[in-house]
Amino acid sequence: MTGTEHLLRGVAPLGGDPTDLLLADGRVAAIGPDAAARARTDARVLDAAGLVALPGLVDLHTHLREPGREDAETVRSGTRAAALGGFTAVHAMANTTPVADTAGVVEQVWRLGRDAGWVDVHPVGAVSVGLEGRRLAELGAMAHSAARVRVFSDDGHCVDDPVLMRRALEYVKAFDGVVAQHAQEPRLTAGAQMHEGVVSAEVGLAGWPAVAEEAIIARDVLLAGHVGARLHVCHVSTAGSVEIVRWAKARGIDVTAEVTPHHLLLTDELARSYDPLYKVNPPLRTAEDVEALRAGLADGTIDIVATDHAPHTREDKDCEWAAAAFGMTGLETALGIVASVMVDTGRMDWAGVARVLSSTPARIGRVDAAHGRPIAVGEPANLTLVDPAARWTVVPEAMASASRNTPYGGRELVGAVRATFLRGRPTVLDGVAVEPGEHA
Amino acid sequence: MKHLLSAADLDRTSAIEVLDTAARMAATQGREIKKLPTLRGRTVVNLFFEDSTRTRISFETAAKRLSADVINFSAKGSSVSKGESLKDTALTLQAMGADAVVIRHQASGAPHRLAHAGWVGSSVVNAGDGTHQHPTQALLDAFTVRRHLVGTADEPDGVGKDLTGLRVAIVGDVLHSRVARSNVQLLHTLGARVTLVAPPTLVPVGVEAWPCDVSYHLDDVITDQQPDAIMMLRVQRERMGADGTGGTSFFPSPLEYTRTFGLDARRMALLPEHAVVMHPGPMNRGLEISADAADSPRAVIVEQVANGVAVRMAVLYLLLAKEREAVA
């Protein structure tokens, strides 16, 4: 990594006082007046005045679809989208075809990510064989593979068998792993299409009650407390879930929780359009839930924002609601949404954004040796530069993801990613992807 | 009005316009020559993804009485079952020059998608979608109620009038019923007061936002409210857990349901003299309605079917012919 040096002038680390940063040999080589002085004469100088520097963003919940659904996304297309969204690391969910439930599959995904070179890809391993919820997958083999898996999840399915969940929580303690639960009681949500409430009653779509999420989270925090294990709750979507996580943390239970950008912004009212772009699992909830999630994120009850980036082909969305796939893309809009709903509203500062989108997800995923680091001399140069004042409109056709199922088309967001650096190499400059090799 | 997707699409004025137009249509149906030339040269497609011979025949009759060309498209394999997608079916109909598409679909919102996804330019009439809406059923029910309870000797169809002051009880599986959803909205729009009566398991969470009352006690509603019309909803076999799929039933047994929520001779006797008994059909005799009730002189169930043709003629007329007149 002895490529070009980059001197970032006038940048504001975590939104603090502007200074200069020198990136060299994949690390932050100097900060402040020292930076310009130490830069080589051929260093590339970037005018970063007005930009905020964040540690490179880390997504704990990404669906890259490869292997199996390369028509919706590949590791290459998805990680390129991630870089444009400001990410330097993503955790690739296990619900691929074949399922990432063996060392072979997780190593394949890890290698595809390494070869693509856009972000560090950390595969998530399945908890159960085939995501079927019957018996444990070879968690140890995945943990000790080249992919060094630390996050295990049957995401898309709930580990609803309490005994299997207990065993998984206990077993991964041996290698400091975490079980990331998709909390959805299956019997209460058979055939469910959207949040159960006033809107579902009127539009006649089968309801997905909040209690189906909350009951599993309540059970799991008690299980985690009982066996002294680490639990992560995926895509918390209800006010009641926030309350349960808050209660569990107060009891000292080792639980972390994530919220998606879409649950911080959108509500079930959108289902009135019957447009499957708004069909997602867990479903969009009410305005009261959105407010509770924002408050929970601001006060730290919810630890992180994770995208649940779920690309789908057009044919899986251009149909009637019940026939459509669940999910929406999110990598390229996550930062803008968090900036719009949390920073622009004064509920969170940029240090808070770095916490929820970088340092804490890195720590939960145990990739915090390389990612989510402080912006300090000697640290890996995984950085994201954000223009906090930029207003931009989401154009689905302009997205880098191989899929177009963003629910934000036409929506204006404030806060745009201008540059991303992965170990000192720019993957994005001036908001444009820099193809690997394009820039020596 | 370009489409009829939901009873909520109709305000009081437009609902009365449909009912009044239906009255004029009904009047023509007593003649020897029933056919009107109104929609000559126009094409109406009946697109049925779900079996419903009754509704399809009703729409087909209505369109033919208006001289429209009718194409029946029975698309059993929907995209849900991995057949042709709704979109491709729609594009096919568009290519065939359909002026109106009458759609019945098991997925709530499918007519809405057909009308608004940009796939077709024709008018869309919702003939029943999932557990969402069945607006022409609500219109024919309102037409029937108005004729019986508002009409006078001079004006037997109650033309120009709404249903202000009438009390209507809708009894049964509200949760899964598009008929109940449509009727609550339309009857409320027309000024009637609606009470839903069902076991709590068959009332949707979120019903509190509906413009109606909810009761779990049929006897109390009959005794205390003395409804002017009572509408019995069909209870489907699969809701009883008797379909072998292992699903949990919504009530303990058919017998208990009948005892608590069925309309029988005893409850008939408690209704006011003038009250009419309605059912959207097909009936489960002996379950939600006894033969005594179904065959009583106060039952207007067969008349509902006849009124269905007149109401659907009115809807097709207003969507297709009226629009053309406005342009001309």
XYZ file of N, CA and C in Angstrom, chain A residues 187 195-207 209 271-277 314-324, chain B residues 8 78-80 82 86-87 105 107-110 112-113 117 119 129-133 181 185 204-210 246-248:
198
model
N -45.319 -18.031 13.965
C -46.744 -18.381 13.980
C -47.619 -17.133 14.016
N -47.357 -4.002 8.678
C -47.633 -3.755 10.099
C -49.128 -3.903 10.398
N -49.429 -4.593 11.472
C -50.837 -4.758 11.830
C -51.311 -3.559 12.632
N -52.293 -2.864 12.103
C -52.815 -1.682 12.773
C -53.909 -1.056 11.939
N -54.085 0.229 12.126
C -55.174 0.938 11.461
C -55.068 0.813 9.931
N -53.853 0.945 9.412
C -53.720 0.925 7.948
C -53.987 -0.480 7.399
N -53.424 -1.497 8.037
C -53.649 -2.858 7.527
C -55.131 -3.215 7.589
N -55.810 -2.752 8.623
C -57.239 -3.052 8.740
C -58.001 -2.479 7.565
N -57.565 -1.319 7.120
C -58.293 -0.666 6.032
C -57.899 -1.226 4.666
N -56.617 -1.431 4.435
C -56.200 -1.849 3.095
C -56.283 -3.363 2.905
N -56.571 -4.086 3.978
C -56.827 -5.510 3.821
C -55.592 -6.345 3.546
N -54.438 -5.909 4.046
C -53.236 -6.735 3.939
C -52.989 -7.398 5.291
N -52.604 -8.680 5.265
C -52.462 -9.440 6.500
C -51.434 -8.779 7.414
N -51.759 -8.687 8.688
C -50.974 -7.909 9.630
C -49.780 -8.650 10.227
N -47.925 -8.203 13.515
C -48.082 -7.437 14.751
C -46.743 -7.135 15.430
N -48.047 2.011 2.669
C -48.632 0.790 2.106
C -49.969 1.072 1.431
N -50.550 2.221 1.723
C -51.819 2.553 1.062
C -51.661 2.607 -0.453
N -50.445 2.852 -0.915
C -50.198 2.921 -2.359
C -50.142 1.532 -2.986
N -50.030 0.489 -2.172
C -49.837 -0.894 -2.638
C -48.588 -1.020 -3.507
N -47.688 -0.043 -3.416
C -46.448 -0.130 -4.191
C -45.455 -0.989 -3.418
N -45.064 -2.143 -3.984
C -44.187 -3.058 -3.231
C -42.809 -2.492 -2.910
N -42.469 -1.322 -3.422
C -41.217 -0.695 -2.985
C -41.224 -0.489 -1.473
N -36.349 -6.237 -10.749
C -37.590 -5.512 -11.055
C -38.798 -6.431 -11.027
N -38.635 -7.653 -11.565
C -39.819 -8.521 -11.621
C -40.298 -8.921 -10.232
N -39.408 -8.855 -9.248
C -39.824 -9.194 -7.890
C -40.502 -8.028 -7.174
N -40.532 -6.862 -7.838
C -41.186 -5.705 -7.224
C -42.288 -5.121 -8.109
N -42.229 -5.391 -9.415
C -43.192 -4.792 -10.338
C -44.399 -5.724 -10.468
N -45.120 -5.859 -9.368
C -46.211 -6.836 -9.317
C -47.148 -6.442 -8.185
N -48.112 -7.295 -7.898
C -49.016 -6.994 -6.803
C -48.281 -7.195 -5.476
N -48.740 -6.491 -4.440
C -48.041 -6.460 -3.149
C -47.767 -7.860 -2.612
N -48.785 -8.705 -2.588
C -48.623 -10.016 -1.959
C -47.605 -10.882 -2.686
N -47.426 -10.638 -3.987
C -46.497 -11.456 -4.762
C -45.076 -10.922 -4.695
N -44.903 -9.722 -4.180
C -43.596 -9.064 -4.216
C -42.680 -9.567 -3.105
N -64.384 3.878 -0.885
C -63.889 5.173 -0.418
C -63.689 6.161 -1.566
N -51.986 -16.969 -11.276
C -51.497 -15.617 -11.093
C -50.002 -15.683 -10.823
N -49.379 -14.523 -10.703
C -47.941 -14.520 -10.441
C -47.650 -15.126 -9.075
N -48.660 -15.114 -8.209
C -48.456 -15.723 -6.897
C -48.127 -17.206 -7.075
N -46.790 -18.393 -9.719
C -45.732 -18.477 -10.724
C -46.248 -18.716 -12.137
N -49.188 -10.439 -13.300
C -50.310 -9.511 -13.466
C -49.955 -8.458 -14.515
N -48.701 -8.032 -14.487
C -48.266 -7.005 -15.431
C -48.377 -7.501 -16.874
N -59.307 -10.467 -7.818
C -57.962 -10.979 -7.528
C -57.849 -11.322 -6.049
N -55.223 -11.043 -4.268
C -54.278 -10.166 -3.565
C -54.915 -8.797 -3.350
N -54.986 -8.366 -2.112
C -55.465 -7.017 -1.821
C -54.608 -6.016 -2.578
N -55.259 -5.052 -3.215
C -54.503 -4.006 -3.901
C -54.177 -4.305 -5.350
N -54.464 -5.513 -5.834
C -54.141 -5.830 -7.229
C -54.858 -4.878 -8.198
N -55.691 -1.832 -7.623
C -55.009 -0.554 -7.443
C -53.720 -0.527 -8.263
N -52.967 -1.635 -8.223
C -51.733 -1.721 -9.012
C -52.052 -1.648 -10.499
N -50.064 1.422 -11.804
C -48.654 1.074 -12.017
C -48.163 1.507 -13.392
N -49.277 0.273 -16.241
C -49.289 -0.859 -17.167
C -50.375 -0.706 -18.231
N -61.017 -7.666 -4.223
C -59.580 -7.930 -4.116
C -59.217 -8.366 -2.704
N -58.819 -9.597 -2.587
C -58.334 -10.135 -1.312
C -59.293 -9.836 -0.173
N -58.755 -9.270 0.880
C -59.585 -8.892 2.023
C -59.726 -7.380 2.070
N -59.712 -6.754 0.901
C -59.709 -5.296 0.854
C -61.081 -4.723 0.540
N -61.515 -4.804 -0.728
C -62.714 -4.075 -1.145
C -63.525 -4.858 -2.171
N -65.723 -4.286 4.664
C -64.948 -3.039 4.527
C -65.643 -2.064 3.580
N -67.736 1.669 4.693
C -67.414 2.982 4.113
C -68.606 3.590 3.384
N -60.724 -7.043 12.867
C -59.310 -6.685 12.686
C -58.798 -5.726 13.754
N -57.527 -5.914 14.146
C -56.845 -4.887 14.927
C -56.814 -3.635 14.064
N -57.161 -2.506 14.626
C -57.195 -1.274 13.846
C -58.602 -0.861 13.471
N -59.604 -1.677 13.827
C -60.989 -1.383 13.454
C -61.478 -0.095 14.119
N -60.782 0.315 15.182
C -61.230 1.508 15.909
C -61.238 2.759 15.031
N -60.500 2.703 13.920
C -60.484 3.870 13.031
C -61.649 3.844 12.036
N -62.432 2.776 12.018
C -63.525 2.690 11.046
C -64.736 3.486 11.537
N -53.792 -27.406 9.880
C -53.211 -27.203 11.197
C -53.354 -25.778 11.689
N -54.050 -24.955 10.919
C -54.264 -23.579 11.348
C -55.154 -23.548 12.579
N -54.968 -22.509 13.374
C -55.800 -22.385 14.559
C -57.118 -21.741 14.163
